[in-house]
Amino acid sequence: NTGMAGIHAHRTIVKGFLARLNIQKVVVIANCLPSLSSAVAVYAMLVDAKEIVTDDRHHLHTTCIRSALALAAVQHGIKSSKLSYTYQVMIQIRPFIQDRVVISHLCSDLKRTLDIRNQLVKAYEDGWESFRHLWISMVVSGDIPMKQVVHKTNDEVAAFIDAARLASRGARIEATRRAVKNVAAAMEWAAGRAAKLEAMAELRREKEIRHRARLELREKLRWLKSDKRTTRE
């Protein structure tokens, strides 16, 4: 790892670097960059391409991304013909399963990648059952990897996904239980603190009353001992 977000050294026989950036759930990866400086330049280009795509309010499609990449390359003085791209879909599904990301296989076919992306986004918007069905189908078909399942049958994939969701719900319930317990403990501490402060205030009031009483008594004794008292007094 280079220590820079979006820039990585190749882990294969091919030496060099790659630059990657998530553009609306499609990770665009520029491969086989010869140096770290060239990878940094291409990453900056990808950032500008993402801004161009984001500004385009049309439906995300192949021409949209390719045009954005080409325009950004021109703006940065980079020859598009020198770049080799691969793509993959990356979707966070935290509302369904905590800390889970669904990632498709790397693919050089942008149109196919966008097709997978659009199907997953639509299913995600339709809810868990729709997304679960499509997720299982795409794992079985090979569009989405799932290393934890050896035999990619519908039943085995479904069992793994359902177990992951159940574990996530259990973890979420446990987290909620801990949060409630922490809030209760905090409220108990606050109540105890408030009671302690009130008791301290009461002690100060009692001390002040005793102090005033002593002053009044001292003043009365001084008056009784005084030779200047009148008969009326």
PDB file of C-alpha atoms in Angstrom:
ATOM      1  CA  ASN A   1       0.000   0.000   0.000  1.00  0.00           C
ATOM      2  CA  THR A   2       1.245   3.497  -0.856  1.00  0.00           C
ATOM      3  CA  GLY A   3      -0.423   5.111   2.150  1.00  0.00           C
ATOM      4  CA  MET A   4      -2.441   7.305  -0.237  1.00  0.00           C
ATOM      5  CA  ALA A   5      -6.194   6.876  -0.578  1.00  0.00           C
ATOM      6  CA  GLY A   6      -7.137   5.581  -4.004  1.00  0.00           C
ATOM      7  CA  ILE A   7      -3.578   4.700  -5.057  1.00  0.00           C
ATOM      8  CA  HIS A   8      -2.168   1.185  -4.724  1.00  0.00           C
ATOM      9  CA  ALA A   9       0.800  -0.843  -5.867  1.00  0.00           C
ATOM     10  CA  HIS A  10      -0.029  -3.832  -8.054  1.00  0.00           C
ATOM     11  CA  ARG A  11       0.001  -7.150  -6.183  1.00  0.00           C
ATOM     12  CA  THR A  12       0.491  -9.162  -9.352  1.00  0.00           C
ATOM     13  CA  ILE A  13       3.496  -9.979 -11.563  1.00  0.00           C
ATOM     14  CA  VAL A  14       2.929  -6.676 -13.377  1.00  0.00           C
ATOM     15  CA  LYS A  15       4.889  -3.936 -11.682  1.00  0.00           C
ATOM     16  CA  GLY A  16       3.411  -0.488 -11.285  1.00  0.00           C
ATOM     17  CA  PHE A  17       0.506   1.283  -9.654  1.00  0.00           C
ATOM     18  CA  LEU A  18      -3.212   1.683 -10.032  1.00  0.00           C
ATOM     19  CA  ALA A  19      -5.565   4.546  -9.218  1.00  0.00           C
ATOM     20  CA  ARG A  20      -9.155   3.853  -8.189  1.00  0.00           C
ATOM     21  CA  LEU A  21     -12.186   5.910  -7.273  1.00  0.00           C
ATOM     22  CA  ASN A  22     -15.823   5.121  -6.504  1.00  0.00           C
ATOM     23  CA  ILE A  23     -18.097   7.047  -8.858  1.00  0.00           C
ATOM     24  CA  GLN A  24     -21.711   6.592  -7.786  1.00  0.00           C
ATOM     25  CA  LYS A  25     -21.209   2.942  -6.731  1.00  0.00           C
ATOM     26  CA  VAL A  26     -19.011   2.098  -9.723  1.00  0.00           C
ATOM     27  CA  VAL A  27     -15.319   1.776  -8.838  1.00  0.00           C
ATOM     28  CA  VAL A  28     -13.224   2.944 -11.791  1.00  0.00           C
ATOM     29  CA  ILE A  29      -9.689   1.524 -11.744  1.00  0.00           C
ATOM     30  CA  ALA A  30      -6.879   2.820 -13.945  1.00  0.00           C
ATOM     31  CA  ASN A  31      -4.327  -0.004 -14.217  1.00  0.00           C
ATOM     32  CA  CYS A  32      -0.622  -0.479 -14.955  1.00  0.00           C
ATOM     33  CA  LEU A  33       0.548   3.054 -14.185  1.00  0.00           C
ATOM     34  CA  PRO A  34       4.349   3.130 -14.372  1.00  0.00           C
ATOM     35  CA  SER A  35       5.131   5.397 -11.403  1.00  0.00           C
ATOM     36  CA  LEU A  36       3.663   6.772  -8.207  1.00  0.00           C
ATOM     37  CA  SER A  37       3.611  10.290  -9.666  1.00  0.00           C
ATOM     38  CA  SER A  38       1.628   9.119 -12.704  1.00  0.00           C
ATOM     39  CA  ALA A  39      -0.801   7.308 -10.390  1.00  0.00           C
ATOM     40  CA  VAL A  40      -1.306  10.529  -8.382  1.00  0.00           C
ATOM     41  CA  ALA A  41      -1.973  12.470 -11.601  1.00  0.00           C
ATOM     42  CA  VAL A  42      -4.494   9.897 -12.826  1.00  0.00           C
ATOM     43  CA  TYR A  43      -6.209   9.810  -9.435  1.00  0.00           C
ATOM     44  CA  ALA A  44      -6.638  13.602  -9.623  1.00  0.00           C
ATOM     45  CA  MET A  45      -8.116  13.091 -13.093  1.00  0.00           C
ATOM     46  CA  LEU A  46     -10.576  10.509 -11.707  1.00  0.00           C
ATOM     47  CA  VAL A  47     -11.662  12.968  -9.007  1.00  0.00           C
ATOM     48  CA  ASP A  48     -12.498  15.539 -11.695  1.00  0.00           C
ATOM     49  CA  ALA A  49     -14.296  12.875 -13.746  1.00  0.00           C
ATOM     50  CA  LYS A  50     -16.424  12.061 -10.676  1.00  0.00           C
ATOM     51  CA  GLU A  51     -17.369  15.739 -10.336  1.00  0.00           C
ATOM     52  CA  ILE A  52     -18.374  15.832 -14.017  1.00  0.00           C
ATOM     53  CA  VAL A  53     -20.551  12.732 -13.586  1.00  0.00           C
ATOM     54  CA  THR A  54     -22.080  14.117 -10.380  1.00  0.00           C
ATOM     55  CA  ASP A  55     -22.971  17.376 -12.146  1.00  0.00           C
ATOM     56  CA  ASP A  56     -24.711  15.394 -14.884  1.00  0.00           C
ATOM     57  CA  ARG A  57     -28.271  14.919 -13.646  1.00  0.00           C
ATOM     58  CA  HIS A  58     -29.057  12.243 -16.218  1.00  0.00           C
ATOM     59  CA  HIS A  59     -29.256   8.515 -15.475  1.00  0.00           C
ATOM     60  CA  LEU A  60     -25.790   6.991 -15.032  1.00  0.00           C
ATOM     61  CA  HIS A  61     -24.842   5.237 -18.286  1.00  0.00           C
ATOM     62  CA  THR A  62     -21.817   4.110 -20.289  1.00  0.00           C
ATOM     63  CA  THR A  63     -21.485   7.243 -22.414  1.00  0.00           C
ATOM     64  CA  CYS A  64     -21.783   9.443 -19.326  1.00  0.00           C
ATOM     65  CA  ILE A  65     -18.802   7.828 -17.574  1.00  0.00           C
ATOM     66  CA  ARG A  66     -16.648   7.458 -20.695  1.00  0.00           C
ATOM     67  CA  SER A  67     -17.248  11.072 -21.688  1.00  0.00           C
ATOM     68  CA  ALA A  68     -16.392  12.242 -18.161  1.00  0.00           C
ATOM     69  CA  LEU A  69     -13.156  10.218 -18.169  1.00  0.00           C
ATOM     70  CA  ALA A  70     -12.181  11.528 -21.601  1.00  0.00           C
ATOM     71  CA  LEU A  71     -12.929  15.153 -20.693  1.00  0.00           C
ATOM     72  CA  ALA A  72     -11.047  14.931 -17.401  1.00  0.00           C
ATOM     73  CA  ALA A  73      -8.066  13.338 -19.173  1.00  0.00           C
ATOM     74  CA  VAL A  74      -7.925  16.248 -21.640  1.00  0.00           C
ATOM     75  CA  GLN A  75      -8.131  18.761 -18.778  1.00  0.00           C
ATOM     76  CA  HIS A  76      -5.167  17.069 -17.064  1.00  0.00           C
ATOM     77  CA  GLY A  77      -3.128  16.588 -20.220  1.00  0.00           C
ATOM     78  CA  ILE A  78      -3.307  12.790 -19.967  1.00  0.00           C
ATOM     79  CA  LYS A  79      -3.644  10.605 -23.065  1.00  0.00           C
ATOM     80  CA  SER A  80      -6.712   8.401 -22.689  1.00  0.00           C
ATOM     81  CA  SER A  81      -5.205   5.852 -25.072  1.00  0.00           C
ATOM     82  CA  LYS A  82      -2.478   5.186 -22.519  1.00  0.00           C
ATOM     83  CA  LEU A  83      -4.957   4.202 -19.821  1.00  0.00           C
ATOM     84  CA  SER A  84      -6.481   0.784 -19.222  1.00  0.00           C
ATOM     85  CA  TYR A  85      -9.643   0.664 -17.124  1.00  0.00           C
ATOM     86  CA  THR A  86     -11.442  -2.047 -15.186  1.00  0.00           C
ATOM     87  CA  TYR A  87     -14.644  -1.580 -13.224  1.00  0.00           C
ATOM     88  CA  GLN A  88     -16.574  -3.105 -10.357  1.00  0.00           C
ATOM     89  CA  VAL A  89     -19.738  -2.333  -8.433  1.00  0.00           C
ATOM     90  CA  MET A  90     -19.482  -1.495  -4.734  1.00  0.00           C
ATOM     91  CA  ILE A  91     -22.630  -0.969  -2.663  1.00  0.00           C
ATOM     92  CA  GLN A  92     -22.915  -0.474   1.091  1.00  0.00           C
ATOM     93  CA  ILE A  93     -25.935  -2.373   2.450  1.00  0.00           C
ATOM     94  CA  ARG A  94     -25.748  -1.303   6.099  1.00  0.00           C
ATOM     95  CA  PRO A  95     -29.537  -0.982   6.544  1.00  0.00           C
ATOM     96  CA  PHE A  96     -29.816  -4.684   5.633  1.00  0.00           C
ATOM     97  CA  ILE A  97     -26.587  -6.122   7.048  1.00  0.00           C
ATOM     98  CA  GLN A  98     -24.288  -4.057   9.246  1.00  0.00           C
ATOM     99  CA  ASP A  99     -20.764  -3.410   7.908  1.00  0.00           C
ATOM    100  CA  ARG A 100     -21.410  -5.368   4.713  1.00  0.00           C
ATOM    101  CA  VAL A 101     -20.394  -4.225   1.227  1.00  0.00           C
ATOM    102  CA  VAL A 102     -21.520  -6.034  -1.910  1.00  0.00           C
ATOM    103  CA  ILE A 103     -18.771  -5.977  -4.549  1.00  0.00           C
ATOM    104  CA  SER A 104     -18.930  -7.379  -8.062  1.00  0.00           C
ATOM    105  CA  HIS A 105     -16.063  -9.048  -9.917  1.00  0.00           C
ATOM    106  CA  LEU A 106     -13.584  -6.817 -11.738  1.00  0.00           C
ATOM    107  CA  CYS A 107     -14.703  -6.348 -15.313  1.00  0.00           C
ATOM    108  CA  SER A 108     -13.350  -4.482 -18.334  1.00  0.00           C
ATOM    109  CA  ASP A 109     -16.885  -4.219 -19.741  1.00  0.00           C
ATOM    110  CA  LEU A 110     -18.281  -0.923 -18.444  1.00  0.00           C
ATOM    111  CA  LYS A 111     -21.732  -1.573 -19.901  1.00  0.00           C
ATOM    112  CA  ARG A 112     -21.996  -4.898 -18.066  1.00  0.00           C
ATOM    113  CA  THR A 113     -20.757  -3.311 -14.831  1.00  0.00           C
ATOM    114  CA  LEU A 114     -23.360  -0.547 -15.081  1.00  0.00           C
ATOM    115  CA  ASP A 115     -26.076  -3.115 -15.766  1.00  0.00           C
ATOM    116  CA  ILE A 116     -25.145  -4.948 -12.539  1.00  0.00           C
ATOM    117  CA  ARG A 117     -24.986  -1.655 -10.673  1.00  0.00           C
ATOM    118  CA  ASN A 118     -28.398  -0.482 -11.851  1.00  0.00           C
ATOM    119  CA  GLN A 119     -30.034  -3.810 -11.011  1.00  0.00           C
ATOM    120  CA  LEU A 120     -28.555  -3.789  -7.507  1.00  0.00           C
ATOM    121  CA  VAL A 121     -29.512  -0.161  -6.871  1.00  0.00           C
ATOM    122  CA  LYS A 122     -33.093  -0.823  -8.006  1.00  0.00           C
ATOM    123  CA  ALA A 123     -33.348  -3.945  -5.829  1.00  0.00           C
ATOM    124  CA  TYR A 124     -31.829  -2.040  -2.874  1.00  0.00           C
ATOM    125  CA  GLU A 125     -34.479   0.655  -3.237  1.00  0.00           C
ATOM    126  CA  ASP A 126     -37.224  -2.000  -3.417  1.00  0.00           C
ATOM    127  CA  GLY A 127     -36.216  -3.465  -0.042  1.00  0.00           C
ATOM    128  CA  TRP A 128     -34.510  -6.446   1.560  1.00  0.00           C
ATOM    129  CA  GLU A 129     -36.452  -9.288  -0.062  1.00  0.00           C
ATOM    130  CA  SER A 130     -35.871  -7.924  -3.558  1.00  0.00           C
ATOM    131  CA  PHE A 131     -32.191  -7.256  -2.871  1.00  0.00           C
ATOM    132  CA  ARG A 132     -31.697 -10.675  -1.244  1.00  0.00           C
ATOM    133  CA  HIS A 133     -33.190 -12.466  -4.256  1.00  0.00           C
ATOM    134  CA  LEU A 134     -30.980 -10.568  -6.739  1.00  0.00           C
ATOM    135  CA  TRP A 135     -27.865 -10.958  -4.558  1.00  0.00           C
ATOM    136  CA  ILE A 136     -28.313 -14.727  -4.437  1.00  0.00           C
ATOM    137  CA  SER A 137     -28.891 -14.843  -8.195  1.00  0.00           C
ATOM    138  CA  MET A 138     -25.764 -12.807  -8.957  1.00  0.00           C
ATOM    139  CA  VAL A 139     -23.562 -14.901  -6.678  1.00  0.00           C
ATOM    140  CA  VAL A 140     -24.810 -18.096  -8.321  1.00  0.00           C
ATOM    141  CA  SER A 141     -24.296 -16.614 -11.817  1.00  0.00           C
ATOM    142  CA  GLY A 142     -20.771 -15.521 -10.918  1.00  0.00           C
ATOM    143  CA  ASP A 143     -21.268 -11.747 -11.167  1.00  0.00           C
ATOM    144  CA  ILE A 144     -20.611 -11.279  -7.439  1.00  0.00           C
ATOM    145  CA  PRO A 145     -17.911 -13.240  -5.583  1.00  0.00           C
ATOM    146  CA  MET A 146     -18.574 -14.937  -2.242  1.00  0.00           C
ATOM    147  CA  LYS A 147     -15.470 -16.748  -1.025  1.00  0.00           C
ATOM    148  CA  GLN A 148     -17.195 -17.992   2.135  1.00  0.00           C
ATOM    149  CA  VAL A 149     -19.427 -20.308   0.072  1.00  0.00           C
ATOM    150  CA  VAL A 150     -17.678 -23.182  -1.730  1.00  0.00           C
ATOM    151  CA  HIS A 151     -20.569 -24.510  -3.808  1.00  0.00           C
ATOM    152  CA  LYS A 152     -22.473 -21.578  -5.264  1.00  0.00           C
ATOM    153  CA  THR A 153     -25.924 -23.169  -5.101  1.00  0.00           C
ATOM    154  CA  ASN A 154     -29.043 -21.136  -4.353  1.00  0.00           C
ATOM    155  CA  ASP A 155     -29.558 -22.900  -1.012  1.00  0.00           C
ATOM    156  CA  GLU A 156     -25.967 -22.473   0.232  1.00  0.00           C
ATOM    157  CA  VAL A 157     -25.739 -18.834  -0.832  1.00  0.00           C
ATOM    158  CA  ALA A 158     -29.148 -18.087   0.677  1.00  0.00           C
ATOM    159  CA  ALA A 159     -28.146 -19.815   3.928  1.00  0.00           C
ATOM    160  CA  PHE A 160     -24.962 -17.733   4.194  1.00  0.00           C
ATOM    161  CA  ILE A 161     -26.731 -14.451   3.427  1.00  0.00           C
ATOM    162  CA  ASP A 162     -29.553 -15.188   5.888  1.00  0.00           C
ATOM    163  CA  ALA A 163     -27.045 -16.149   8.589  1.00  0.00           C
ATOM    164  CA  ALA A 164     -25.129 -12.908   7.991  1.00  0.00           C
ATOM    165  CA  ARG A 165     -28.330 -10.881   8.288  1.00  0.00           C
ATOM    166  CA  LEU A 166     -29.366 -12.727  11.444  1.00  0.00           C
ATOM    167  CA  ALA A 167     -25.935 -12.152  13.005  1.00  0.00           C
ATOM    168  CA  SER A 168     -26.100  -8.491  12.008  1.00  0.00           C
ATOM    169  CA  ARG A 169     -29.532  -8.102  13.599  1.00  0.00           C
ATOM    170  CA  GLY A 170     -28.236  -9.813  16.745  1.00  0.00           C
ATOM    171  CA  ALA A 171     -25.233  -7.474  16.835  1.00  0.00           C
ATOM    172  CA  ARG A 172     -27.513  -4.488  16.299  1.00  0.00           C
ATOM    173  CA  ILE A 173     -29.823  -5.602  19.125  1.00  0.00           C
ATOM    174  CA  GLU A 174     -26.813  -6.094  21.405  1.00  0.00           C
ATOM    175  CA  ALA A 175     -25.474  -2.658  20.454  1.00  0.00           C
ATOM    176  CA  THR A 176     -28.881  -1.144  21.204  1.00  0.00           C
ATOM    177  CA  ARG A 177     -29.006  -2.989  24.545  1.00  0.00           C
ATOM    178  CA  ARG A 178     -25.564  -1.641  25.459  1.00  0.00           C
ATOM    179  CA  ALA A 179     -26.576   1.847  24.401  1.00  0.00           C
ATOM    180  CA  VAL A 180     -29.736   1.689  26.525  1.00  0.00           C
ATOM    181  CA  LYS A 181     -27.706   0.373  29.459  1.00  0.00           C
ATOM    182  CA  ASN A 182     -25.182   3.182  29.030  1.00  0.00           C
ATOM    183  CA  VAL A 183     -27.956   5.787  28.871  1.00  0.00           C
ATOM    184  CA  ALA A 184     -29.558   4.326  31.994  1.00  0.00           C
ATOM    185  CA  ALA A 185     -26.194   4.389  33.771  1.00  0.00           C
ATOM    186  CA  ALA A 186     -25.621   7.972  32.653  1.00  0.00           C
ATOM    187  CA  MET A 187     -29.094   9.002  33.856  1.00  0.00           C
ATOM    188  CA  GLU A 188     -28.488   7.258  37.190  1.00  0.00           C
ATOM    189  CA  TRP A 189     -25.141   9.042  37.559  1.00  0.00           C
ATOM    190  CA  ALA A 190     -26.752  12.374  36.640  1.00  0.00           C
ATOM    191  CA  ALA A 191     -29.546  11.809  39.159  1.00  0.00           C
ATOM    192  CA  GLY A 192     -27.007  10.901  41.846  1.00  0.00           C
ATOM    193  CA  ARG A 193     -24.918  13.922  40.953  1.00  0.00           C
ATOM    194  CA  ALA A 194     -27.963  16.195  41.109  1.00  0.00           C
ATOM    195  CA  ALA A 195     -28.943  14.759  44.510  1.00  0.00           C
ATOM    196  CA  LYS A 196     -25.401  15.249  45.766  1.00  0.00           C
ATOM    197  CA  LEU A 197     -25.339  18.862  44.572  1.00  0.00           C
ATOM    198  CA  GLU A 198     -28.721  19.508  46.184  1.00  0.00           C
ATOM    199  CA  ALA A 199     -27.485  18.007  49.485  1.00  0.00           C
ATOM    200  CA  MET A 200     -24.360  20.174  49.332  1.00  0.00           C
ATOM    201  CA  ALA A 201     -26.514  23.244  48.671  1.00  0.00           C
ATOM    202  CA  GLU A 202     -28.733  22.346  51.645  1.00  0.00           C
ATOM    203  CA  LEU A 203     -25.656  22.006  53.872  1.00  0.00           C
ATOM    204  CA  ARG A 204     -24.475  25.438  52.712  1.00  0.00           C
ATOM    205  CA  ARG A 205     -27.888  26.925  53.515  1.00  0.00           C
ATOM    206  CA  GLU A 206     -27.887  25.336  56.980  1.00  0.00           C
ATOM    207  CA  LYS A 207     -24.349  26.560  57.578  1.00  0.00           C
ATOM    208  CA  GLU A 208     -25.374  30.066  56.543  1.00  0.00           C
ATOM    209  CA  ILE A 209     -28.380  29.962  58.915  1.00  0.00           C
ATOM    210  CA  ARG A 210     -26.177  28.817  61.824  1.00  0.00           C
ATOM    211  CA  HIS A 211     -23.639  31.521  60.981  1.00  0.00           C
ATOM    212  CA  ARG A 212     -26.307  34.237  61.034  1.00  0.00           C
ATOM    213  CA  ALA A 213     -27.690  32.851  64.302  1.00  0.00           C
ATOM    214  CA  ARG A 214     -24.240  33.027  65.908  1.00  0.00           C
ATOM    215  CA  LEU A 215     -23.794  36.612  64.734  1.00  0.00           C
ATOM    216  CA  GLU A 216     -27.187  37.581  66.161  1.00  0.00           C
ATOM    217  CA  LEU A 217     -26.370  35.864  69.464  1.00  0.00           C
ATOM    218  CA  ARG A 218     -22.985  37.552  69.630  1.00  0.00           C
ATOM    219  CA  GLU A 219     -24.588  40.931  68.950  1.00  0.00           C
ATOM    220  CA  LYS A 220     -27.208  40.305  71.654  1.00  0.00           C
ATOM    221  CA  LEU A 221     -24.545  39.344  74.227  1.00  0.00           C
ATOM    222  CA  ARG A 222     -22.550  42.423  73.363  1.00  0.00           C
ATOM    223  CA  TRP A 223     -25.643  44.523  73.877  1.00  0.00           C
ATOM    224  CA  LEU A 224     -26.430  42.878  77.245  1.00  0.00           C
ATOM    225  CA  LYS A 225     -22.936  43.631  78.475  1.00  0.00           C
ATOM    226  CA  SER A 226     -23.030  47.209  77.288  1.00  0.00           C
ATOM    227  CA  ASP A 227     -23.128  49.991  79.975  1.00  0.00           C
ATOM    228  CA  LYS A 228     -24.844  52.330  77.570  1.00  0.00           C
ATOM    229  CA  ARG A 229     -28.190  50.569  77.609  1.00  0.00           C
ATOM    230  CA  THR A 230     -31.148  52.800  78.466  1.00  0.00           C
ATOM    231  CA  THR A 231     -33.834  51.907  80.999  1.00  0.00           C
ATOM    232  CA  ARG A 232     -36.318  51.335  78.211  1.00  0.00           C
ATOM    233  CA  GLU A 233     -33.903  48.907  76.538  1.00  0.00           C
TER     234      GLU A 233
END
